Amino acid sequence: MRPYPIERVRNIGILAHIDAGKTTTTERILFYTGITYKMGEVDEGTAVMDWMAQEQERGITITSAATTCYWNRHRINIIDTPGHVDFTAEVERSLRVLDGAVVLLCGVGGVEPQSETVWRQADKYRVPRIVFINKMDRVGVDPERAIGQIRSRLAAIPLAIQLPLGREEHFRGMIDLVDMKAYDWGTDLNGGEFSVGPIPADLEPEARRRRSEMLEHLADADERIMEMYLEGHDAPAEDVKRAIRKATIAGKLVPVLYGASFRNKGVQPLIDAIVDYLPAPSDIPPVAGLHPRTHHPETRAAADDEPFSALVFKLQNDSFMGTLAFFRVYSGKAHAGSIFYNSVKDEEERVSRFLEMHANKRKEVKEIFAGDIMAMGTMKNLSTGDTLCAKNRPIVLESIKFPEPVISVTVEPKSRVEHGKLHAALAKLAKEDPTVKVAADPQTGQTLVYGMGELHLEILMDRLAREFGVQANLGRPQVAYKETFLKAAEGEGRYLRPMGGKSQFGQCRLALEPLPRGRGFVFVDAMKSGLLPKEYAAAIEDGVRESLDFGTLAGFPTTDLQATLVAGTYSEADSTPLAFKIAATLAFKDAAAKASPVLLEPLGRLEIVAPDEYLGDIVGDLNARRGKIDGMEIRGRSRVIKALAPIAEMFGYATILRTLTQGRGVFSLEFAAYDVTPPQVMEGIIARIEGRVGPANG
């Protein structure tokens, strides 16, 4: 028997911009649900969910941590995610397996850049959300502005189901507009004791007005509420809760709550809202996938009596158990000792035990059920995105797509003896984090490690030393340039050469044409059926794809183009797939030389918040870095500057901004898109790669 009915299970994530209070809020939830006996603090490095040494030292979340708690006879599985843009892959993989999310907004900052990013990620996976406006005790808090930004920046319809009781240093609690009761924490610093009573007389008219607004919004989403609203009847609290839940799960409305997690105010009503308004696994449509052999669509409903299916969403190196695999059970149940079939790799293996995770601590369980988020010792060759299922009812669930890394560093071991250890450690880190790529520099043969940003790579190197005992020297960070073409061109490749006592012949003609940014590579076989055997056309595509990896100008990968096979000649006696593969590389090289090849550089979306008096210095410095100002706005007493800037020009910008603003400016930078590099900059990059000039300054 499962310990909790599936209707009483909630799988939720805590999402937000960096420093909005995600981990602090999670720590309070764990304390009030009785999982921990003492509240951990991020600033003191004692937060349960920030268990990595790097997280405790820096006071930020780096890896998504899973835990389980219980509230009002409900089981809540929580994943606390990072807010820093360098670790956006952790948010991506968490959202793939979650049923609902709590999005935290800072009451002062409102909707910040990473808030928009995680909101877009949640939109992609259609995850229902509630919003918790945190830090209501801070000076300059403006919750009305934050609600307006939910509409304007996130294109969502907010539904305020609470009214704050005071703000800034006078923030005491909130009025629940559903039950029409006041929750008042007064001066209790522990947050465990609060009074629930009638609404203060001076706030009664405002509360009535706000409740009427709430019901008006709900009437658009629920017919029963609409009938009562039009007839002038006040809707019972149970009907209002049912309507809010229905509208939230459908994605029509986003309930908004208030609190101050650091001051321990507003967390208990937030947990109530998680239980009341976010979906259970059974409220989510059946998960869709494909049969691995027939490729016919398959579905699995969230029920224990369905065939077993689960998705591996995270691998994590563990000092005691080697590698742990985190997975979400979508359907069916299994017990320890079951044989799991990996439908992606066509392998099966017996799993001896399952683990319920609490950050980096674990509790062994004997049986798992639909809706569970669990971990296990990893199977052989298991990767993020693999599907585990029953072999007699196989299914492949949609995998997780991760962003491409945008910067790289060269890594060398400090001694020759550690060379093998370095590569083994990097392979483990790359398997754990899909946004880490390890490759050899085609020019120098050095080991390159690609990541999402400077902090990402810094953490990786720190982990190399601490977890694997490998000391490494790092080169300067470099951005991950790409190449593309500006115009269409055709090229021909002909290969005729004796090999192994037999002639090898292949000839083809390719047409290359540029595609819009972000489209990647498309291969089209435009030859009439039967003119060229399929295996030769496939070999030509392989040859073109191989050519993409080495570029035309400076050895960077080529992207955003379409290659069309327009002609091909073969010989019954002498043609082989290898000959056509080589002919394709020759044809690609011939066409590329005529297609105006250019470098693409990654641009970052930059948001700077600084006092108004430093505006001129900041804008002047941005112009020198080839930044383009997108807009400005006033936020409290500060100026917010939004810009697009080449990531190559932004290395070390934190120090520069501190100098320009006397330590009073902050910024966030996230990858936006690739764009064509200006000719003079491109010439300098190519010259440096070819060794004609020294390394660039800065």
Tab-separated table of C-alpha atoms in Angstrom, residues 409-416 418-423 426 441 444-449 461 464 470-475:
chain	number	residue	atom	x	y	z
A	409	VAL	CA	38.731	27.516	-20.718
A	410	THR	CA	41.812	25.445	-21.396
A	411	VAL	CA	42.616	22.992	-18.577
A	412	GLU	CA	45.984	21.349	-17.927
A	413	PRO	CA	46.999	19.111	-15.017
A	414	LYS	CA	49.779	20.517	-12.845
A	415	SER	CA	51.725	17.287	-13.234
A	416	ARG	CA	51.928	14.667	-15.976
A	418	GLU	CA	47.461	13.599	-13.039
A	419	HIS	CA	46.660	13.672	-16.755
A	420	GLY	CA	44.564	10.490	-16.636
A	421	LYS	CA	42.863	11.531	-13.386
A	422	LEU	CA	41.927	14.903	-14.904
A	423	HIS	CA	40.205	13.374	-17.931
A	426	LEU	CA	36.053	15.790	-16.307
A	441	ASP	CA	41.400	22.308	-29.196
A	444	THR	CA	46.799	23.151	-30.024
A	445	GLY	CA	45.513	19.790	-28.802
A	446	GLN	CA	44.834	21.286	-25.336
A	447	THR	CA	41.813	20.158	-23.329
A	448	LEU	CA	38.912	22.631	-23.536
A	449	VAL	CA	36.090	22.691	-20.994
A	461	MET	CA	37.444	23.707	-11.182
A	464	LEU	CA	37.930	19.062	-9.505
A	470	VAL	CA	42.989	17.010	-9.202
A	471	GLN	CA	44.979	20.254	-9.287
A	472	ALA	CA	44.691	21.976	-12.676
A	473	ASN	CA	45.947	25.140	-14.369
A	474	LEU	CA	43.329	27.215	-16.188
A	475	GLY	CA	43.681	29.395	-19.234
